[in-house]
PDB file of C-alpha atoms in Angstrom:
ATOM      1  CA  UNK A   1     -98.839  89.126-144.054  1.00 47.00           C
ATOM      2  CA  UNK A   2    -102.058  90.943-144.939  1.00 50.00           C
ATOM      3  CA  UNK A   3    -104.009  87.981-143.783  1.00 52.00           C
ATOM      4  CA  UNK A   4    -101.846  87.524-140.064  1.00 49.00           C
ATOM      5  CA  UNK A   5    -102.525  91.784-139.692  1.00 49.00           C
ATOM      6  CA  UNK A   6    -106.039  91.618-140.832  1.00 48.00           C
ATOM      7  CA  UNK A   7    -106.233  88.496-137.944  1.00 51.00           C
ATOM      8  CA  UNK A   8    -104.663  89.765-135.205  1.00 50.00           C
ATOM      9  CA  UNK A   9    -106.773  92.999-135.671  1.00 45.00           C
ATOM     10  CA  UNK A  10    -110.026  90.519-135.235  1.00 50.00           C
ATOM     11  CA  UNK A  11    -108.662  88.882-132.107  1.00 53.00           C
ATOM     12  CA  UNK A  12    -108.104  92.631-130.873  1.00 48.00           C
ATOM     13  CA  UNK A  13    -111.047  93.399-131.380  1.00 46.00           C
ATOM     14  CA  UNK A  14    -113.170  90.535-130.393  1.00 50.00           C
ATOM     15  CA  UNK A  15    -111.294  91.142-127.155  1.00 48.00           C
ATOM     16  CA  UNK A  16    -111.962  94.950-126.503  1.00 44.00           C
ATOM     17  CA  UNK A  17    -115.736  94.240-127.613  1.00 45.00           C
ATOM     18  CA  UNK A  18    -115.758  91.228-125.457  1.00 45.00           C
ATOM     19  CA  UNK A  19    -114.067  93.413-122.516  1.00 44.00           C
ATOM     20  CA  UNK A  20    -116.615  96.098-123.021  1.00 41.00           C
ATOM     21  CA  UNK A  21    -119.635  93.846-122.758  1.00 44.00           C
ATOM     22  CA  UNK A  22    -118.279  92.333-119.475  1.00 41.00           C
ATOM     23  CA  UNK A  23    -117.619  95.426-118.114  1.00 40.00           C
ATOM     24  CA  UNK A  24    -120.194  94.466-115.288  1.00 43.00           C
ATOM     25  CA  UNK A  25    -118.782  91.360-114.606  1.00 42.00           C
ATOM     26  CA  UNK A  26    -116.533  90.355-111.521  1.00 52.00           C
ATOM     27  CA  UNK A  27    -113.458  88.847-111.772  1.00 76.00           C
ATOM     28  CA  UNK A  28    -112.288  89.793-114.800  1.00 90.00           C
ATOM     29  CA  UNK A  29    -108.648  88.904-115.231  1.00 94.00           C
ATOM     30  CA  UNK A  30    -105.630  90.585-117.396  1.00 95.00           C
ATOM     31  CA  UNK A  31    -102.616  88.792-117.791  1.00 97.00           C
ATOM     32  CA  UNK A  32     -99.137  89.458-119.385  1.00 97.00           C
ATOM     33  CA  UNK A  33     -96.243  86.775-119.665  1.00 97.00           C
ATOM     34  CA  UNK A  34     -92.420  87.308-120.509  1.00 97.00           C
ATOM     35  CA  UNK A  35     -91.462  84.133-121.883  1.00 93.00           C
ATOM     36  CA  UNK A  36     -87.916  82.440-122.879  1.00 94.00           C
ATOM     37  CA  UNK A  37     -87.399  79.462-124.984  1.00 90.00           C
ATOM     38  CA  UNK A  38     -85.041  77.048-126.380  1.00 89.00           C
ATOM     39  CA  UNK A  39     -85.847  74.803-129.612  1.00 83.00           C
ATOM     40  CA  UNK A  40     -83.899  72.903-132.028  1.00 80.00           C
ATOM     41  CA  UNK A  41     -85.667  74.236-134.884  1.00 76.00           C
ATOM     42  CA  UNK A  42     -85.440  78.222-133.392  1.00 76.00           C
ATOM     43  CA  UNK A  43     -82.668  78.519-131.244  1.00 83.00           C
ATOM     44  CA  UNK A  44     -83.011  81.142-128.349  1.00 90.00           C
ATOM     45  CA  UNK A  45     -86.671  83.320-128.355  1.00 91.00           C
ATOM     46  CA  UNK A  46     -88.146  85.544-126.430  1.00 95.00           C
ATOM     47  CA  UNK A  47     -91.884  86.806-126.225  1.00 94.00           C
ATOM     48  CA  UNK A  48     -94.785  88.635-124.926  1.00 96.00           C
ATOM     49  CA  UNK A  49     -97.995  86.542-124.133  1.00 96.00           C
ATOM     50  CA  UNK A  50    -101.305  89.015-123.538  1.00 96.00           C
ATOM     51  CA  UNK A  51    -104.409  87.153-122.192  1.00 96.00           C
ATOM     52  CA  UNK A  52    -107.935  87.722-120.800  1.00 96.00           C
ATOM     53  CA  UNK A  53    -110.101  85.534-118.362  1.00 94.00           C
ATOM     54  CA  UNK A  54    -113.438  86.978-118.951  1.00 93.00           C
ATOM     55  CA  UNK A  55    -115.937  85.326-116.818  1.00 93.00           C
ATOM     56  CA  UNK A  56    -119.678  85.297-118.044  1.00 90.00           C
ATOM     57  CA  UNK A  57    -121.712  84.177-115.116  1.00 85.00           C
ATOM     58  CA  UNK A  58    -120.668  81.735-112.730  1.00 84.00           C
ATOM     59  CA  UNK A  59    -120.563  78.785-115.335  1.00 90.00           C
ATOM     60  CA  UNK A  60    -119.255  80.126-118.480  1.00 93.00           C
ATOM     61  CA  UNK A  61    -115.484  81.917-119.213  1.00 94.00           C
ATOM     62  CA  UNK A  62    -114.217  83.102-122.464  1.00 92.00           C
ATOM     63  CA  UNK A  63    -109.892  83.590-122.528  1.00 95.00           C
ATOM     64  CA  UNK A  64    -108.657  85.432-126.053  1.00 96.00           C
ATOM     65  CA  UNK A  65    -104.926  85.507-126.345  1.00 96.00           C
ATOM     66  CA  UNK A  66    -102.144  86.160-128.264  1.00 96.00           C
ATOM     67  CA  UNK A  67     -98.578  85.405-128.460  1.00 95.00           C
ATOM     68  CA  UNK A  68     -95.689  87.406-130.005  1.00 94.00           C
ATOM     69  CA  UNK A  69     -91.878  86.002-130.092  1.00 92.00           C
ATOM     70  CA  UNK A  70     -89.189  87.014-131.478  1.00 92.00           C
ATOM     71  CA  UNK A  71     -88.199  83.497-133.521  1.00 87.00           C
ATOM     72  CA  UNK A  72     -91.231  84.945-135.965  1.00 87.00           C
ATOM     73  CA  UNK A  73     -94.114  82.283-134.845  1.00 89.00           C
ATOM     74  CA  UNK A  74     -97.145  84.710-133.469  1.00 92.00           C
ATOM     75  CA  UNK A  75    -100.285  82.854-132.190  1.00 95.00           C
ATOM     76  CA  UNK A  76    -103.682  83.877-131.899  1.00 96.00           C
ATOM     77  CA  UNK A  77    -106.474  81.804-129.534  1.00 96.00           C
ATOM     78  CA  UNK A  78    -109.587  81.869-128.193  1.00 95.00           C
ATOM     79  CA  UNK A  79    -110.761  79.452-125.817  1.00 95.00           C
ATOM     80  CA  UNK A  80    -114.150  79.010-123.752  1.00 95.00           C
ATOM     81  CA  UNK A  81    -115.166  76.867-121.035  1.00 95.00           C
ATOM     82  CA  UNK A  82    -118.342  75.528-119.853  1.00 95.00           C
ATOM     83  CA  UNK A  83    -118.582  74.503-116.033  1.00 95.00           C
ATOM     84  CA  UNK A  84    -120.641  71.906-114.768  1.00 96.00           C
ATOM     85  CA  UNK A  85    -120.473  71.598-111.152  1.00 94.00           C
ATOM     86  CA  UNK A  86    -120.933  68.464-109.227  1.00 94.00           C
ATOM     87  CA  UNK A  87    -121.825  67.769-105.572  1.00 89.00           C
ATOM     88  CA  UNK A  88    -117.326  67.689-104.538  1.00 89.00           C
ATOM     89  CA  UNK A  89    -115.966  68.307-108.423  1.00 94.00           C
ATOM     90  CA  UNK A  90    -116.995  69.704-111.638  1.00 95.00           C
ATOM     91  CA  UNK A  91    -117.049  68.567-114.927  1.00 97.00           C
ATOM     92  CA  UNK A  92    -116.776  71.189-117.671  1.00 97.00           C
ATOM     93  CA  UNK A  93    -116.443  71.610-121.781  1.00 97.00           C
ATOM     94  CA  UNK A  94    -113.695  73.027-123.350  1.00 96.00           C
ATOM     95  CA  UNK A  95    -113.722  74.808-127.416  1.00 95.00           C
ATOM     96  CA  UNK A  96    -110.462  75.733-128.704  1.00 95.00           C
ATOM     97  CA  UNK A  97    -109.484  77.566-131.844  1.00 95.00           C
ATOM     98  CA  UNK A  98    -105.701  78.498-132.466  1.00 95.00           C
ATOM     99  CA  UNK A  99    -103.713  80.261-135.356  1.00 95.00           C
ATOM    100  CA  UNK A 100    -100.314  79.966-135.484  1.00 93.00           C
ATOM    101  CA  UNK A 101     -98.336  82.406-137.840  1.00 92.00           C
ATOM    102  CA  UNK A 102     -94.739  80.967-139.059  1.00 88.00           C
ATOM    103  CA  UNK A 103     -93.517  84.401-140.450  1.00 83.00           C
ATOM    104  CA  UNK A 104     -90.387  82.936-141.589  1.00 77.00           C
ATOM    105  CA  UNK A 105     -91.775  80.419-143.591  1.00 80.00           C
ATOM    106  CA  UNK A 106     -95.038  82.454-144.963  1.00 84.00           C
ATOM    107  CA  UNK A 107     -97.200  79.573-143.529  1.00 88.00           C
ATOM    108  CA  UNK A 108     -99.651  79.238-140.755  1.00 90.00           C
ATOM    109  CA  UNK A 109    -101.084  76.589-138.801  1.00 91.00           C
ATOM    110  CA  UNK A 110    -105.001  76.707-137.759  1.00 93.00           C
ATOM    111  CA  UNK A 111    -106.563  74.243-134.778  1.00 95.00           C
ATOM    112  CA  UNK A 112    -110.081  73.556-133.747  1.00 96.00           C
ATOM    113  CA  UNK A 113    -110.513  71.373-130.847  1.00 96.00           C
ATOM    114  CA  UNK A 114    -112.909  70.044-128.382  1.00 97.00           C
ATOM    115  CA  UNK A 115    -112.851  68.484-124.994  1.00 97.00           C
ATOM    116  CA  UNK A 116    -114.326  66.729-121.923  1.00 97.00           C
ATOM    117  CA  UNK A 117    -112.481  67.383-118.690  1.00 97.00           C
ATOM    118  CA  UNK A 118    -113.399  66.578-115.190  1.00 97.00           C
ATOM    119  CA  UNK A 119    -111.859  68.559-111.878  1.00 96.00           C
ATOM    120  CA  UNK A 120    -111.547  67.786-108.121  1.00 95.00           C
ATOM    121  CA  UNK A 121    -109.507  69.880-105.959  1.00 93.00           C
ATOM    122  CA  UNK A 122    -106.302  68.528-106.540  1.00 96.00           C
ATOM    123  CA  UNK A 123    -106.566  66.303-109.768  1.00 97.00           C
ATOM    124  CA  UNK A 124    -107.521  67.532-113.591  1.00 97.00           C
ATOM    125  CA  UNK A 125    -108.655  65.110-115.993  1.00 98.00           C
ATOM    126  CA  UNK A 126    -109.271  66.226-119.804  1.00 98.00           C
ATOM    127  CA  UNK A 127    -109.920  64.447-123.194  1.00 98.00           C
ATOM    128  CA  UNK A 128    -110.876  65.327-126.441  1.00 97.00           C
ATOM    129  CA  UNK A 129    -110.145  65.653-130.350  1.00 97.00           C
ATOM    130  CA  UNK A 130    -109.152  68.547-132.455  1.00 96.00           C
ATOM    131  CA  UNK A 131    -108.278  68.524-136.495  1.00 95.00           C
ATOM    132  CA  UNK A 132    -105.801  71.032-137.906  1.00 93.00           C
ATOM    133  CA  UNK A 133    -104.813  72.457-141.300  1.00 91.00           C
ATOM    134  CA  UNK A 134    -101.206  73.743-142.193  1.00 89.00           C
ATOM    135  CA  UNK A 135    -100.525  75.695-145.159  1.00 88.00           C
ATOM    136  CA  UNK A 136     -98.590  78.357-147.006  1.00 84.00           C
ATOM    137  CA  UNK A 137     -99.369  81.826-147.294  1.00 83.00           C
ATOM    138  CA  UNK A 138     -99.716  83.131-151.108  1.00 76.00           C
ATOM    139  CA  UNK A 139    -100.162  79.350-152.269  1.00 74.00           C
ATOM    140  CA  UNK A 140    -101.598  78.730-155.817  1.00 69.00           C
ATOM    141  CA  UNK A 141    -104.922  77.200-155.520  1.00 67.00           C
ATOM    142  CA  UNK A 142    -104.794  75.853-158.803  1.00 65.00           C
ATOM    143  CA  UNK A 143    -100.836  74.193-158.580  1.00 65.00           C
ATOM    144  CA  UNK A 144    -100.378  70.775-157.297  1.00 59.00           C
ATOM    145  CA  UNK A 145     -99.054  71.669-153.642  1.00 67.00           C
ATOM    146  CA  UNK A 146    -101.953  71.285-151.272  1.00 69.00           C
ATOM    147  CA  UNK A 147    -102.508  71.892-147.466  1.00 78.00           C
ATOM    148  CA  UNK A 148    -101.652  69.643-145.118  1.00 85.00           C
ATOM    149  CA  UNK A 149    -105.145  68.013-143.209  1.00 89.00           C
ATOM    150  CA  UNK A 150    -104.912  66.411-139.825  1.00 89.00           C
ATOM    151  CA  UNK A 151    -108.500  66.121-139.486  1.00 88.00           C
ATOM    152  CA  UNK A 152    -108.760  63.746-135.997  1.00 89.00           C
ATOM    153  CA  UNK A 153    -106.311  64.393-133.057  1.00 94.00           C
ATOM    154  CA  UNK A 154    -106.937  63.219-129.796  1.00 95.00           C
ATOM    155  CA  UNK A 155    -106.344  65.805-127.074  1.00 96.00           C
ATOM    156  CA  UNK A 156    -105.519  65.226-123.364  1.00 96.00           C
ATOM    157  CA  UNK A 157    -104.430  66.618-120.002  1.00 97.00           C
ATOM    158  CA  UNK A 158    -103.469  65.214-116.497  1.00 97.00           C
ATOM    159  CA  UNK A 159    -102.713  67.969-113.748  1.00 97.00           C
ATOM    160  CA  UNK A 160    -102.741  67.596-110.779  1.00 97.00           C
ATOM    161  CA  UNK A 161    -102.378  70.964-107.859  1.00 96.00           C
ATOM    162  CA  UNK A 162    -101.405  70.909-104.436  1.00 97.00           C
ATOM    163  CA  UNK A 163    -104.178  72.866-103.377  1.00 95.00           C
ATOM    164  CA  UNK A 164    -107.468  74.302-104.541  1.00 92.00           C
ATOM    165  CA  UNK A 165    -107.655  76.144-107.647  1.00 88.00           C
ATOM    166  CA  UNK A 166    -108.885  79.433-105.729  1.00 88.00           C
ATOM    167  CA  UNK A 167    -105.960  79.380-103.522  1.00 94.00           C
ATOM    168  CA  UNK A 168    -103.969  82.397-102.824  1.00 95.00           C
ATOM    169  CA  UNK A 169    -100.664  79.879-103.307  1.00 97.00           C
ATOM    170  CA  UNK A 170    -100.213  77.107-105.570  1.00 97.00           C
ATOM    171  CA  UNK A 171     -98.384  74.401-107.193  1.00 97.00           C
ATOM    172  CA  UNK A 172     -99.072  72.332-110.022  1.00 97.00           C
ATOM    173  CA  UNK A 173     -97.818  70.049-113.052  1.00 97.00           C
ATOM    174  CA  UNK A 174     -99.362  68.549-115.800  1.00 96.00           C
ATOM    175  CA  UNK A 175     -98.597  65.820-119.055  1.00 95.00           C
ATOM    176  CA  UNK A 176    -101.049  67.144-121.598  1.00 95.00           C
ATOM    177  CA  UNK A 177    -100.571  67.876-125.526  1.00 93.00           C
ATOM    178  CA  UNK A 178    -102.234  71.278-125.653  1.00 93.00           C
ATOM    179  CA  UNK A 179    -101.650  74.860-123.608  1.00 90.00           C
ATOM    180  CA  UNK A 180    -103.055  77.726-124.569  1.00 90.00           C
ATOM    181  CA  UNK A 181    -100.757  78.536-127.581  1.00 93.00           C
ATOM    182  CA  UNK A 182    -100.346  75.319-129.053  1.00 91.00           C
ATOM    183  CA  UNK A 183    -101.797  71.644-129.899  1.00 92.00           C
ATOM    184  CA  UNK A 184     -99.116  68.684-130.334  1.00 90.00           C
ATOM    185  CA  UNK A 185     -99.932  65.308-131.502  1.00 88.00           C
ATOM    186  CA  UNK A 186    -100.970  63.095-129.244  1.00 88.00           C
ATOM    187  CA  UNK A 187     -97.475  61.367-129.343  1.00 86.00           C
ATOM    188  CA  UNK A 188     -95.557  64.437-128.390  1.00 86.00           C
ATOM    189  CA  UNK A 189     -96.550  65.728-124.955  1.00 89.00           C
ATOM    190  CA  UNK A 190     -95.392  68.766-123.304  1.00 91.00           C
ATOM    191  CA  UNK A 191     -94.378  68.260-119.270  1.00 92.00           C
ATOM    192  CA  UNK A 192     -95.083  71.542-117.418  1.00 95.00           C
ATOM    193  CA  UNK A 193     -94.778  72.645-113.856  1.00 97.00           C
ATOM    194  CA  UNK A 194     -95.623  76.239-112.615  1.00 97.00           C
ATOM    195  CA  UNK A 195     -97.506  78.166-109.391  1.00 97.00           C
ATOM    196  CA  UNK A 196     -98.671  81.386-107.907  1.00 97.00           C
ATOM    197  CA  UNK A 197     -98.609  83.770-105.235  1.00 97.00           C
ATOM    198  CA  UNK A 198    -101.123  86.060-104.557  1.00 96.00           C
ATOM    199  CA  UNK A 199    -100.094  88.900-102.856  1.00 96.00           C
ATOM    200  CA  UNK A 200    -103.199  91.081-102.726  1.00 94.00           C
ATOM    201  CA  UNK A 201    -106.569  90.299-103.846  1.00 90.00           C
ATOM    202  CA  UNK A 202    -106.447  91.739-106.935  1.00 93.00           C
ATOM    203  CA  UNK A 203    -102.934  90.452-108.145  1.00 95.00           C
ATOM    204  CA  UNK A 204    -101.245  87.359-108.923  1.00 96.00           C
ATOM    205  CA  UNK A 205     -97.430  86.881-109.437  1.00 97.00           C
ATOM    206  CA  UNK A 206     -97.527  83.560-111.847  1.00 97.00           C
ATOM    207  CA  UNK A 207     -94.186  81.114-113.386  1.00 97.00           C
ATOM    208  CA  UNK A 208     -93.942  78.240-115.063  1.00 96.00           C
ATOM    209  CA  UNK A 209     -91.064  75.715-116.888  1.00 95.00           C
ATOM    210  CA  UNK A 210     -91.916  73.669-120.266  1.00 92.00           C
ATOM    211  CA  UNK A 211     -90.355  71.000-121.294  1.00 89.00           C
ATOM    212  CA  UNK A 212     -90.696  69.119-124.585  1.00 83.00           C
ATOM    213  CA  UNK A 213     -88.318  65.941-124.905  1.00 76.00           C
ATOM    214  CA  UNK A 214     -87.617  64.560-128.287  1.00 66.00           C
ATOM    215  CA  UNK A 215     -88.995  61.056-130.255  1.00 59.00           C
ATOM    216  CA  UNK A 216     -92.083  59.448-130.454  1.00 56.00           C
ATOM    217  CA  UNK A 217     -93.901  59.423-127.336  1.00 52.00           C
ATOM    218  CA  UNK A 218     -90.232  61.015-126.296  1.00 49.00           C
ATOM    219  CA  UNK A 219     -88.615  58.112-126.133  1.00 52.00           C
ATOM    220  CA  UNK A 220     -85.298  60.328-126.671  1.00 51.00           C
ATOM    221  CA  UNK A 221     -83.387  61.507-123.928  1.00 48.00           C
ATOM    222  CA  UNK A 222     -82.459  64.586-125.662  1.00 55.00           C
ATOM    223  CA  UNK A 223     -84.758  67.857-125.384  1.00 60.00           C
ATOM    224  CA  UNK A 224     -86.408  69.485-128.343  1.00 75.00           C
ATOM    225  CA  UNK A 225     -87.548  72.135-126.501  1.00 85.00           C
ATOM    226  CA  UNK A 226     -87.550  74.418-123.187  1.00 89.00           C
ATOM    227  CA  UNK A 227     -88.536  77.424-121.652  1.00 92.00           C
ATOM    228  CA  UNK A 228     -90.450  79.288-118.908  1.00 95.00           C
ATOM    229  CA  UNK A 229     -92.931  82.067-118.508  1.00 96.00           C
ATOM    230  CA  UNK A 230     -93.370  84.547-115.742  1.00 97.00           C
ATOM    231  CA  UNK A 231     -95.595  87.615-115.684  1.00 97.00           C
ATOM    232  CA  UNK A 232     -98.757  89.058-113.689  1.00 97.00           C
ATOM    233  CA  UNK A 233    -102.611  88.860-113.517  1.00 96.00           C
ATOM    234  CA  UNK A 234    -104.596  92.022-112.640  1.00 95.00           C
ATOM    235  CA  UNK A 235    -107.904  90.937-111.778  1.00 92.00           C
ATOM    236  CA  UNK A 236    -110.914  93.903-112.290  1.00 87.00           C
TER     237      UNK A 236
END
């Protein structure tokens, strides 16, 4: 517990320092989420998902967020993206790091990943790798249980919008094994659908639906998983 506290104190701060030192910068975005889900393992959860979009430049963003629920699985991540713009797309580099506290259980789950993704107006291509560890909080180093390595994952996305990403309206859905909050292996891919409406400049109403079927490459027809988020972004 002292190590989740002492990390989610980090990740607070990283962000308010970050926040500070970006104070200058345009487009700065806050966002908060009310989410809902239903899992096999949980049952019914609720939660509260706090992120940042902190542009640095034109080509660089850095997004720290974390995730509380009420199931007892909290989730810190940073992520950072590198654009690379193109003469009618963009290609840009994506680093991932994500903690995953299982308070019930006294174990956590750390990710580091790493991707190539390329982006048109209406199509989003992204592939990549990430390893993670799992292990138990409190765990004897010198006993015979050990962590649990996954060293080489591959990571991917397809999404495709119906309109420009700077729209003041959208629609979108994706097949990908990674969102902000979590990174499934690669035969276990989460289906999403959301949008947005802007209705000012500075504000955008947001909602999405997840869905994560059962069985290998969810082969099952049965769900393990569903839920949807809704919530706000104040852009500075």
């Amino acid at each position: 517990m002292k190590k989740t506290r002492y990390l989610i104190f980090l990740t607070l701060a990283a962000l308010a320092t970050a926040s500070a030192a970006s104070a200058q910068t345009r487009g700065i975005g806050l966002t908060a989420l009310g989410d809902y889900s239903y899992t096999t393992t949980y049952g019914s959860s609720a939660g509260l998902d706090l992120l940042a979009g902190i542009p640095v430049g034109s080509q660089f963003e850095f997004e720290p967020a974390l995730q509380f629920t009420t199931s007892g699985v909290h989730t810190a991540a940073i992520q950072a993206r590198t654009l690379f713009p193109l003469e009618k797309s963009s290609l840009f580099l994506k680093n991932r790091i994500v903690f995953k506290d299982v308070a019930r259980s006294r174990t956590y789950d750390a990710c580091l990943g790493l991707s190539l993704g390329w982006e048109s107006t209406h199509i989003e291509l992204e592939a990549g790798m990430f390893g993670r560890v799992m292990d138990r909080f409190g765990r004897d180093r010198h006993s015979l249980d050990a962590a649990l390595c996954e060293p080489f994952n591959l990571l991917y996305s397809i999404k495709g919008r119906l309109r420009a990403a700077d729209s003041p309206w959208n629609v979108w859905a994706s097949v990908s094994n990674a969102d902000r909050f979590q990174l499934e292996r690669m035969w276990q891919p989460i289906i999403s659908a959301g949008g947005w409406f802007e209705p000012s400049a500075r504000l955008r109403l947001l909602l999405d639906v997840i869905c994560k079927p059962s069985g290998m490459f969810h082969l099952n027809a049965e769900f393990y998983s569903i839920g949807a988020r809704a919530g706000v972004c104040f852009k500075l």
